[in-house]
Amino acid sequence: MSIQQISIFLENKAGRLAEITSILAQNSIDIRALSIADTSDYGILRLIVDDPEKAKKTLKASEITVSITDVLGISVNDSPGAFAKAIGILSDANIGVEYAYAFITPEKGKAYVILRVADNDKASNILKESSIKIINQDEIFI
Amino acid sequence: MSNYYQPEVETASKEEMRKIQTENLIRIVNDCYNKIPFYKKKFDETGIKPADIKSIDDIAKLPFTEKQDLRDNYPYGLFAVDKEDVVRVHASSGTTGKQTVVGYTQNDIDIWSNSTARAIAAAGGTKSDYIHVSYGYGLFTGGLGLHYGAERLGATAIPVSAGNTARQIQILQDFGSNIICCTPSYAMYIGEALKEMGIDPKTLPLRAGIFGAEPWSENMRNEIEKALAIDAYDIYGLSEITGPGVSFECSEKNGLHICEDYFYPEIIDPDTLEPVEDGAYGELVFTCIGKEALPLIRYRTRDISAITREPCGCGRTLVRMFKPKGRTDDMLIIRGVNVFPSQVEHVILSLGMEPNYLILIDRKDNLDVMTVQIEMSEKMFSDSVREIEANESRIKDSLLSTLGVSASVVLVEPHTIPRSEGKAKRVIDNRKM
């Protein structure tokens, strides 16, 4: 049920992001969502792509440090309060969210959010009980 | 008119000095042969017997000693005396995480104290002076070395130790410090701090400074003398020989007088190992003829210098050495601490990482700053910033505990640190001394 997210190490050097996105483009890898965690010395580029394994192989071939992380994806109504409700459910169940990022979806009226939590199964069960939809890899790329 | 602490030795005639040196050399050669298995073995291997040494001129017959020998016999294997007679130990960085340990009998402490007392006197110090010691106190020989010299001279020692610049300045103002002893870069740091605080150095009782533990140039001397409104004197030493005070500058500021009655100097060609003539540059070698606990024979310092027996305007007949020009190995001195690139490598490998690293050294605000760049690897990488930071902290803490000096860690992309065919260039030293 979880989604494979690509994480890439980015040294804080001009042009790194351009270089990496260019490599992906050259190999026809489609990015659906992206987020960058930044520190003073480096960043972690997180991507949801159409073919995570291909992306990983391609990047590794260019000597870029990559890893794949299983993250949770949820679908909420694209209206005020919907996201707060989902986070509230997790919070009440004492499930911490390490990071999150949201993106446009092909499904009208809905917003997708990627969540990194400690326990994907526990989190998805709690959310499903409250009728929050968990999305899988295929649903992101309709 | 020069201040001598021990005029009879400091202005001894050539014959008097040779007599002292010959007696001392014969004594330690016998001690080494009879009490230190390492030396007995070395002597036997080269076919030398203590009886073959009849004068100081025979010193070139003796085998050399190197830092590795101290490491191989860690911690006390080269001591010539029983532990009941060792009243102190000190230690300095080793290349692979093990320290280089040295020991002193009461006699050794006395001769060391005499050496630094001579240095303080040469810098104009007297019994009425306050000696502000800002070298680190501890296993490092700097603080205690100058401290004991100050007390030996009969002056007043102020054991400030290093750090806490605001307090240093308060003490300089209130305690009456006349001579400050610290690293040259810390002296500059204090100078800058005085300027920022709007304190005119001429209003301080400070007259002189004795600076060492790291290399510094004539330009640096001029800067310090201006910034602190003092006379700046050089002091040299290494813990394997005794610590600071092996040699010291006088009012002529033209070379450092070696306490050759205790530490006999030679300059050798580092490749052929043959002594070179006076005035020629080569590797500085010392024989600890005045010592009991660790009387090292022909210890190769790896420092490049030259000696001269030309008469000195101060009247001292002690042979002079020139400021070391560099080293024959890759040792670095960072904030007064000996650091070997191989130590960094050792830390990285012991943490299970690939040793693709680069050491950058800069001088910022007159203090040495060390940065270790390490290539990120698959193994080390994590999606979590917290985990990466935890790794960085682990590396930093390990470096601090192994090296004794802190370094910042910067993670860089893989394959960005240049590889090379032969010896990898591991250090970029941007400091201009």
PDB file of N, CA and C in Angstrom, chain A residues 15-99:
ATOM      1  N   GLY A  15      23.779  24.483  -9.455  1.00  0.00           N
ATOM      2  CA  GLY A  15      23.648  23.620 -10.623  1.00  0.00           C
ATOM      3  C   GLY A  15      23.325  22.176 -10.336  1.00  0.00           C
ATOM      4  N   ARG A  16      23.399  21.782  -9.067  1.00  0.00           N
ATOM      5  CA  ARG A  16      23.174  20.370  -8.757  1.00  0.00           C
ATOM      6  C   ARG A  16      21.753  19.963  -9.096  1.00  0.00           C
ATOM      7  N   LEU A  17      20.782  20.779  -8.675  1.00  0.00           N
ATOM      8  CA  LEU A  17      19.386  20.446  -8.934  1.00  0.00           C
ATOM      9  C   LEU A  17      19.125  20.389 -10.436  1.00  0.00           C
ATOM     10  N   ALA A  18      19.669  21.350 -11.185  1.00  0.00           N
ATOM     11  CA  ALA A  18      19.493  21.382 -12.638  1.00  0.00           C
ATOM     12  C   ALA A  18      20.064  20.129 -13.273  1.00  0.00           C
ATOM     13  N   GLU A  19      21.259  19.748 -12.790  1.00  0.00           N
ATOM     14  CA  GLU A  19      21.933  18.557 -13.329  1.00  0.00           C
ATOM     15  C   GLU A  19      21.085  17.306 -13.144  1.00  0.00           C
ATOM     16  N   ILE A  20      20.586  17.134 -11.918  1.00  0.00           N
ATOM     17  CA  ILE A  20      19.847  15.920 -11.593  1.00  0.00           C
ATOM     18  C   ILE A  20      18.520  15.856 -12.339  1.00  0.00           C
ATOM     19  N   THR A  21      17.794  16.970 -12.377  1.00  0.00           N
ATOM     20  CA  THR A  21      16.506  16.948 -13.072  1.00  0.00           C
ATOM     21  C   THR A  21      16.733  16.749 -14.568  1.00  0.00           C
ATOM     22  N   SER A  22      17.852  17.226 -15.071  1.00  0.00           N
ATOM     23  CA  SER A  22      18.169  17.042 -16.481  1.00  0.00           C
ATOM     24  C   SER A  22      18.427  15.568 -16.808  1.00  0.00           C
ATOM     25  N   ILE A  23      19.131  14.888 -15.911  1.00  0.00           N
ATOM     26  CA  ILE A  23      19.392  13.454 -16.116  1.00  0.00           C
ATOM     27  C   ILE A  23      18.077  12.681 -16.173  1.00  0.00           C
ATOM     28  N   LEU A  24      17.169  13.030 -15.268  1.00  0.00           N
ATOM     29  CA  LEU A  24      15.877  12.351 -15.240  1.00  0.00           C
ATOM     30  C   LEU A  24      15.111  12.622 -16.531  1.00  0.00           C
ATOM     31  N   ALA A  25      15.153  13.879 -16.973  1.00  0.00           N
ATOM     32  CA  ALA A  25      14.444  14.252 -18.199  1.00  0.00           C
ATOM     33  C   ALA A  25      14.996  13.483 -19.400  1.00  0.00           C
ATOM     34  N   GLN A  26      16.330  13.423 -19.466  1.00  0.00           N
ATOM     35  CA  GLN A  26      16.967  12.712 -20.595  1.00  0.00           C
ATOM     36  C   GLN A  26      16.542  11.253 -20.643  1.00  0.00           C
ATOM     37  N   ASN A  27      16.179  10.702 -19.483  1.00  0.00           N
ATOM     38  CA  ASN A  27      15.793   9.296 -19.449  1.00  0.00           C
ATOM     39  C   ASN A  27      14.278   9.129 -19.367  1.00  0.00           C
ATOM     40  N   SER A  28      13.585  10.179 -19.731  1.00  0.00           N
ATOM     41  CA  SER A  28      12.117  10.179 -19.813  1.00  0.00           C
ATOM     42  C   SER A  28      11.448   9.746 -18.529  1.00  0.00           C
ATOM     43  N   ILE A  29      12.004  10.151 -17.412  1.00  0.00           N
ATOM     44  CA  ILE A  29      11.377   9.827 -16.133  1.00  0.00           C
ATOM     45  C   ILE A  29      10.465  10.978 -15.744  1.00  0.00           C
ATOM     46  N   ASP A  30       9.226  10.625 -15.451  1.00  0.00           N
ATOM     47  CA  ASP A  30       8.208  11.630 -15.177  1.00  0.00           C
ATOM     48  C   ASP A  30       8.095  11.873 -13.664  1.00  0.00           C
ATOM     49  N   ILE A  31       8.177  13.140 -13.265  1.00  0.00           N
ATOM     50  CA  ILE A  31       8.064  13.482 -11.841  1.00  0.00           C
ATOM     51  C   ILE A  31       6.637  13.930 -11.553  1.00  0.00           C
ATOM     52  N   ARG A  32       6.033  13.362 -10.494  1.00  0.00           N
ATOM     53  CA  ARG A  32       4.684  13.773 -10.137  1.00  0.00           C
ATOM     54  C   ARG A  32       4.708  14.757  -8.964  1.00  0.00           C
ATOM     55  N   ALA A  33       5.601  14.485  -8.026  1.00  0.00           N
ATOM     56  CA  ALA A  33       5.672  15.376  -6.865  1.00  0.00           C
ATOM     57  C   ALA A  33       7.112  15.526  -6.441  1.00  0.00           C
ATOM     58  N   LEU A  34       7.395  16.683  -5.820  1.00  0.00           N
ATOM     59  CA  LEU A  34       8.764  16.885  -5.372  1.00  0.00           C
ATOM     60  C   LEU A  34       8.826  17.782  -4.151  1.00  0.00           C
ATOM     61  N   SER A  35       9.855  17.553  -3.348  1.00  0.00           N
ATOM     62  CA  SER A  35      10.060  18.358  -2.142  1.00  0.00           C
ATOM     63  C   SER A  35      11.554  18.357  -1.848  1.00  0.00           C
ATOM     64  N   ILE A  36      12.055  19.456  -1.283  1.00  0.00           N
ATOM     65  CA  ILE A  36      13.479  19.483  -0.916  1.00  0.00           C
ATOM     66  C   ILE A  36      13.611  19.826   0.565  1.00  0.00           C
ATOM     67  N   ALA A  37      14.315  18.964   1.283  1.00  0.00           N
ATOM     68  CA  ALA A  37      14.638  19.271   2.685  1.00  0.00           C
ATOM     69  C   ALA A  37      16.011  19.927   2.662  1.00  0.00           C
ATOM     70  N   ASP A  38      16.111  21.110   3.235  1.00  0.00           N
ATOM     71  CA  ASP A  38      17.417  21.776   3.150  1.00  0.00           C
ATOM     72  C   ASP A  38      18.057  21.980   4.519  1.00  0.00           C
ATOM     73  N   THR A  39      19.401  21.815   4.517  1.00  0.00           N
ATOM     74  CA  THR A  39      20.177  22.181   5.695  1.00  0.00           C
ATOM     75  C   THR A  39      21.222  23.160   5.178  1.00  0.00           C
ATOM     76  N   SER A  40      22.081  23.661   6.023  1.00  0.00           N
ATOM     77  CA  SER A  40      23.040  24.666   5.552  1.00  0.00           C
ATOM     78  C   SER A  40      24.058  24.083   4.584  1.00  0.00           C
ATOM     79  N   ASP A  41      24.345  22.803   4.682  1.00  0.00           N
ATOM     80  CA  ASP A  41      25.397  22.240   3.820  1.00  0.00           C
ATOM     81  C   ASP A  41      24.877  21.421   2.660  1.00  0.00           C
ATOM     82  N   TYR A  42      23.677  20.840   2.790  1.00  0.00           N
ATOM     83  CA  TYR A  42      23.206  19.949   1.740  1.00  0.00           C
ATOM     84  C   TYR A  42      21.692  19.920   1.767  1.00  0.00           C
ATOM     85  N   GLY A  43      21.100  19.242   0.780  1.00  0.00           N
ATOM     86  CA  GLY A  43      19.650  19.077   0.753  1.00  0.00           C
ATOM     87  C   GLY A  43      19.322  17.642   0.423  1.00  0.00           C
ATOM     88  N   ILE A  44      18.104  17.254   0.721  1.00  0.00           N
ATOM     89  CA  ILE A  44      17.631  15.944   0.267  1.00  0.00           C
ATOM     90  C   ILE A  44      16.469  16.217  -0.672  1.00  0.00           C
ATOM     91  N   LEU A  45      16.624  15.797  -1.913  1.00  0.00           N
ATOM     92  CA  LEU A  45      15.581  15.968  -2.916  1.00  0.00           C
ATOM     93  C   LEU A  45      14.707  14.728  -2.894  1.00  0.00           C
ATOM     94  N   ARG A  46      13.413  14.928  -2.653  1.00  0.00           N
ATOM     95  CA  ARG A  46      12.494  13.783  -2.588  1.00  0.00           C
ATOM     96  C   ARG A  46      11.569  13.843  -3.776  1.00  0.00           C
ATOM     97  N   LEU A  47      11.450  12.737  -4.481  1.00  0.00           N
ATOM     98  CA  LEU A  47      10.651  12.711  -5.704  1.00  0.00           C
ATOM     99  C   LEU A  47       9.701  11.530  -5.720  1.00  0.00           C
ATOM    100  N   ILE A  48       8.514  11.809  -6.248  1.00  0.00           N
ATOM    101  CA  ILE A  48       7.607  10.705  -6.596  1.00  0.00           C
ATOM    102  C   ILE A  48       7.644  10.643  -8.122  1.00  0.00           C
ATOM    103  N   VAL A  49       8.121   9.532  -8.665  1.00  0.00           N
ATOM    104  CA  VAL A  49       8.274   9.400 -10.120  1.00  0.00           C
ATOM    105  C   VAL A  49       7.461   8.217 -10.622  1.00  0.00           C
ATOM    106  N   ASP A  50       7.346   8.157 -11.943  1.00  0.00           N
ATOM    107  CA  ASP A  50       6.516   7.082 -12.498  1.00  0.00           C
ATOM    108  C   ASP A  50       7.214   5.727 -12.415  1.00  0.00           C
ATOM    109  N   ASP A  51       8.545   5.703 -12.497  1.00  0.00           N
ATOM    110  CA  ASP A  51       9.268   4.431 -12.441  1.00  0.00           C
ATOM    111  C   ASP A  51      10.448   4.555 -11.468  1.00  0.00           C
ATOM    112  N   PRO A  52      10.160   4.289 -10.188  1.00  0.00           N
ATOM    113  CA  PRO A  52      11.216   4.496  -9.186  1.00  0.00           C
ATOM    114  C   PRO A  52      12.469   3.652  -9.424  1.00  0.00           C
ATOM    115  N   GLU A  53      12.297   2.417  -9.834  1.00  0.00           N
ATOM    116  CA  GLU A  53      13.470   1.546 -10.034  1.00  0.00           C
ATOM    117  C   GLU A  53      14.334   2.066 -11.176  1.00  0.00           C
ATOM    118  N   LYS A  54      13.699   2.496 -12.257  1.00  0.00           N
ATOM    119  CA  LYS A  54      14.444   3.027 -13.396  1.00  0.00           C
ATOM    120  C   LYS A  54      15.184   4.304 -12.985  1.00  0.00           C
ATOM    121  N   ALA A  55      14.466   5.125 -12.237  1.00  0.00           N
ATOM    122  CA  ALA A  55      15.072   6.385 -11.786  1.00  0.00           C
ATOM    123  C   ALA A  55      16.308   6.098 -10.934  1.00  0.00           C
ATOM    124  N   LYS A  56      16.180   5.144 -10.016  1.00  0.00           N
ATOM    125  CA  LYS A  56      17.300   4.805  -9.131  1.00  0.00           C
ATOM    126  C   LYS A  56      18.481   4.309  -9.941  1.00  0.00           C
ATOM    127  N   LYS A  57      18.224   3.402 -10.884  1.00  0.00           N
ATOM    128  CA  LYS A  57      19.317   2.859 -11.717  1.00  0.00           C
ATOM    129  C   LYS A  57      19.998   3.956 -12.509  1.00  0.00           C
ATOM    130  N   THR A  58      19.183   4.809 -13.115  1.00  0.00           N
ATOM    131  CA  THR A  58      19.722   5.888 -13.944  1.00  0.00           C
ATOM    132  C   THR A  58      20.605   6.834 -13.120  1.00  0.00           C
ATOM    133  N   LEU A  59      20.098   7.205 -11.953  1.00  0.00           N
ATOM    134  CA  LEU A  59      20.858   8.142 -11.122  1.00  0.00           C
ATOM    135  C   LEU A  59      22.140   7.503 -10.617  1.00  0.00           C
ATOM    136  N   LYS A  60      22.058   6.260 -10.185  1.00  0.00           N
ATOM    137  CA  LYS A  60      23.254   5.572  -9.693  1.00  0.00           C
ATOM    138  C   LYS A  60      24.309   5.480 -10.780  1.00  0.00           C
ATOM    139  N   ALA A  61      23.864   5.271 -12.019  1.00  0.00           N
ATOM    140  CA  ALA A  61      24.816   5.187 -13.125  1.00  0.00           C
ATOM    141  C   ALA A  61      25.569   6.498 -13.305  1.00  0.00           C
ATOM    142  N   SER A  62      24.932   7.600 -12.877  1.00  0.00           N
ATOM    143  CA  SER A  62      25.618   8.902 -12.944  1.00  0.00           C
ATOM    144  C   SER A  62      26.284   9.241 -11.625  1.00  0.00           C
ATOM    145  N   GLU A  63      26.504   8.223 -10.797  1.00  0.00           N
ATOM    146  CA  GLU A  63      27.215   8.372  -9.533  1.00  0.00           C
ATOM    147  C   GLU A  63      26.535   9.340  -8.574  1.00  0.00           C
ATOM    148  N   ILE A  64      25.195   9.323  -8.586  1.00  0.00           N
ATOM    149  CA  ILE A  64      24.431  10.156  -7.663  1.00  0.00           C
ATOM    150  C   ILE A  64      23.926   9.257  -6.535  1.00  0.00           C
ATOM    151  N   THR A  65      24.003   9.769  -5.309  1.00  0.00           N
ATOM    152  CA  THR A  65      23.584   8.974  -4.158  1.00  0.00           C
ATOM    153  C   THR A  65      22.073   8.995  -4.024  1.00  0.00           C
ATOM    154  N   VAL A  66      21.472   7.789  -4.122  1.00  0.00           N
ATOM    155  CA  VAL A  66      20.013   7.671  -4.128  1.00  0.00           C
ATOM    156  C   VAL A  66      19.565   6.621  -3.134  1.00  0.00           C
ATOM    157  N   SER A  67      18.385   6.819  -2.580  1.00  0.00           N
ATOM    158  CA  SER A  67      17.777   5.715  -1.840  1.00  0.00           C
ATOM    159  C   SER A  67      16.281   5.749  -2.075  1.00  0.00           C
ATOM    160  N   ILE A  68      15.643   4.638  -1.800  1.00  0.00           N
ATOM    161  CA  ILE A  68      14.177   4.581  -1.957  1.00  0.00           C
ATOM    162  C   ILE A  68      13.560   4.391  -0.583  1.00  0.00           C
ATOM    163  N   THR A  69      12.537   5.191  -0.318  1.00  0.00           N
ATOM    164  CA  THR A  69      11.838   5.110   0.978  1.00  0.00           C
ATOM    165  C   THR A  69      10.365   4.841   0.729  1.00  0.00           C
ATOM    166  N   ASP A  70       9.794   3.990   1.560  1.00  0.00           N
ATOM    167  CA  ASP A  70       8.349   3.739   1.452  1.00  0.00           C
ATOM    168  C   ASP A  70       7.603   4.796   2.245  1.00  0.00           C
ATOM    169  N   VAL A  71       6.780   5.553   1.550  1.00  0.00           N
ATOM    170  CA  VAL A  71       5.991   6.592   2.219  1.00  0.00           C
ATOM    171  C   VAL A  71       4.501   6.323   2.014  1.00  0.00           C
ATOM    172  N   LEU A  72       3.718   7.054   2.761  1.00  0.00           N
ATOM    173  CA  LEU A  72       2.271   6.878   2.709  1.00  0.00           C
ATOM    174  C   LEU A  72       1.654   7.985   1.873  1.00  0.00           C
ATOM    175  N   GLY A  73       0.640   7.626   1.058  1.00  0.00           N
ATOM    176  CA  GLY A  73      -0.045   8.657   0.293  1.00  0.00           C
ATOM    177  C   GLY A  73      -1.518   8.661   0.670  1.00  0.00           C
ATOM    178  N   ILE A  74      -2.054   9.838   0.902  1.00  0.00           N
ATOM    179  CA  ILE A  74      -3.482   9.909   1.209  1.00  0.00           C
ATOM    180  C   ILE A  74      -4.177  10.852   0.248  1.00  0.00           C
ATOM    181  N   SER A  75      -5.496  10.647   0.108  1.00  0.00           N
ATOM    182  CA  SER A  75      -6.295  11.534  -0.731  1.00  0.00           C
ATOM    183  C   SER A  75      -7.329  12.196   0.186  1.00  0.00           C
ATOM    184  N   VAL A  76      -7.342  13.528   0.197  1.00  0.00           N
ATOM    185  CA  VAL A  76      -8.341  14.246   1.006  1.00  0.00           C
ATOM    186  C   VAL A  76      -9.104  15.199   0.096  1.00  0.00           C
ATOM    187  N   ASN A  77     -10.257  15.654   0.581  1.00  0.00           N
ATOM    188  CA  ASN A  77     -11.043  16.622  -0.200  1.00  0.00           C
ATOM    189  C   ASN A  77     -10.251  17.909  -0.345  1.00  0.00           C
ATOM    190  N   ASP A  78     -10.329  18.469  -1.527  1.00  0.00           N
ATOM    191  CA  ASP A  78      -9.620  19.719  -1.760  1.00  0.00           C
ATOM    192  C   ASP A  78     -10.443  20.867  -1.191  1.00  0.00           C
ATOM    193  N   SER A  79     -10.528  20.894   0.141  1.00  0.00           N
ATOM    194  CA  SER A  79     -11.302  21.955   0.800  1.00  0.00           C
ATOM    195  C   SER A  79     -10.701  22.230   2.169  1.00  0.00           C
ATOM    196  N   PRO A  80     -10.898  23.441   2.703  1.00  0.00           N
ATOM    197  CA  PRO A  80     -10.301  23.785   3.993  1.00  0.00           C
ATOM    198  C   PRO A  80     -10.722  22.810   5.082  1.00  0.00           C
ATOM    199  N   GLY A  81      -9.767  22.358   5.875  1.00  0.00           N
ATOM    200  CA  GLY A  81     -10.088  21.481   6.997  1.00  0.00           C
ATOM    201  C   GLY A  81      -9.846  20.014   6.734  1.00  0.00           C
ATOM    202  N   ALA A  82      -9.781  19.645   5.444  1.00  0.00           N
ATOM    203  CA  ALA A  82      -9.663  18.212   5.148  1.00  0.00           C
ATOM    204  C   ALA A  82      -8.295  17.671   5.602  1.00  0.00           C
ATOM    205  N   PHE A  83      -7.258  18.444   5.314  1.00  0.00           N
ATOM    206  CA  PHE A  83      -5.912  18.016   5.702  1.00  0.00           C
ATOM    207  C   PHE A  83      -5.758  18.035   7.227  1.00  0.00           C
ATOM    208  N   ALA A  84      -6.282  19.099   7.846  1.00  0.00           N
ATOM    209  CA  ALA A  84      -6.204  19.228   9.299  1.00  0.00           C
ATOM    210  C   ALA A  84      -6.852  18.029   9.974  1.00  0.00           C
ATOM    211  N   LYS A  85      -7.975  17.584   9.411  1.00  0.00           N
ATOM    212  CA  LYS A  85      -8.691  16.432   9.979  1.00  0.00           C
ATOM    213  C   LYS A  85      -7.806  15.191   9.942  1.00  0.00           C
ATOM    214  N   ALA A  86      -7.170  14.952   8.783  1.00  0.00           N
ATOM    215  CA  ALA A  86      -6.328  13.760   8.636  1.00  0.00           C
ATOM    216  C   ALA A  86      -5.148  13.808   9.619  1.00  0.00           C
ATOM    217  N   ILE A  87      -4.529  14.955   9.737  1.00  0.00           N
ATOM    218  CA  ILE A  87      -3.392  15.097  10.649  1.00  0.00           C
ATOM    219  C   ILE A  87      -3.847  14.937  12.101  1.00  0.00           C
ATOM    220  N   GLY A  88      -5.063  15.432  12.358  1.00  0.00           N
ATOM    221  CA  GLY A  88      -5.622  15.311  13.703  1.00  0.00           C
ATOM    222  C   GLY A  88      -5.778  13.853  14.111  1.00  0.00           C
ATOM    223  N   ILE A  89      -6.239  13.057  13.183  1.00  0.00           N
ATOM    224  CA  ILE A  89      -6.429  11.623  13.434  1.00  0.00           C
ATOM    225  C   ILE A  89      -5.089  10.974  13.791  1.00  0.00           C
ATOM    226  N   LEU A  90      -4.077  11.308  13.036  1.00  0.00           N
ATOM    227  CA  LEU A  90      -2.758  10.728  13.310  1.00  0.00           C
ATOM    228  C   LEU A  90      -2.232  11.201  14.662  1.00  0.00           C
ATOM    229  N   SER A  91      -2.428  12.467  14.923  1.00  0.00           N
ATOM    230  CA  SER A  91      -1.940  13.040  16.172  1.00  0.00           C
ATOM    231  C   SER A  91      -2.609  12.398  17.383  1.00  0.00           C
ATOM    232  N   ASP A  92      -3.923  12.212  17.308  1.00  0.00           N
ATOM    233  CA  ASP A  92      -4.666  11.579  18.409  1.00  0.00           C
ATOM    234  C   ASP A  92      -4.166  10.156  18.656  1.00  0.00           C
ATOM    235  N   ALA A  93      -3.717   9.505  17.593  1.00  0.00           N
ATOM    236  CA  ALA A  93      -3.224   8.135  17.737  1.00  0.00           C
ATOM    237  C   ALA A  93      -1.730   8.119  18.049  1.00  0.00           C
ATOM    238  N   ASN A  94      -1.194   9.297  18.363  1.00  0.00           N
ATOM    239  CA  ASN A  94       0.234   9.428  18.680  1.00  0.00           C
ATOM    240  C   ASN A  94       1.163   8.980  17.564  1.00  0.00           C
ATOM    241  N   ILE A  95       0.741   9.214  16.342  1.00  0.00           N
ATOM    242  CA  ILE A  95       1.607   8.885  15.204  1.00  0.00           C
ATOM    243  C   ILE A  95       2.252  10.167  14.722  1.00  0.00           C
ATOM    244  N   GLY A  96       3.581  10.225  14.816  1.00  0.00           N
ATOM    245  CA  GLY A  96       4.300  11.426  14.414  1.00  0.00           C
ATOM    246  C   GLY A  96       4.498  11.480  12.909  1.00  0.00           C
ATOM    247  N   VAL A  97       4.412  12.672  12.357  1.00  0.00           N
ATOM    248  CA  VAL A  97       4.678  12.855  10.923  1.00  0.00           C
ATOM    249  C   VAL A  97       6.048  13.488  10.778  1.00  0.00           C
ATOM    250  N   GLU A  98       6.938  12.779  10.118  1.00  0.00           N
ATOM    251  CA  GLU A  98       8.301  13.299   9.970  1.00  0.00           C
ATOM    252  C   GLU A  98       8.328  14.445   8.945  1.00  0.00           C
ATOM    253  N   TYR A  99       7.695  14.237   7.830  1.00  0.00           N
ATOM    254  CA  TYR A  99       7.534  15.311   6.845  1.00  0.00           C
ATOM    255  C   TYR A  99       6.339  15.026   5.960  1.00  0.00           C
TER     256      TYR A  99
END
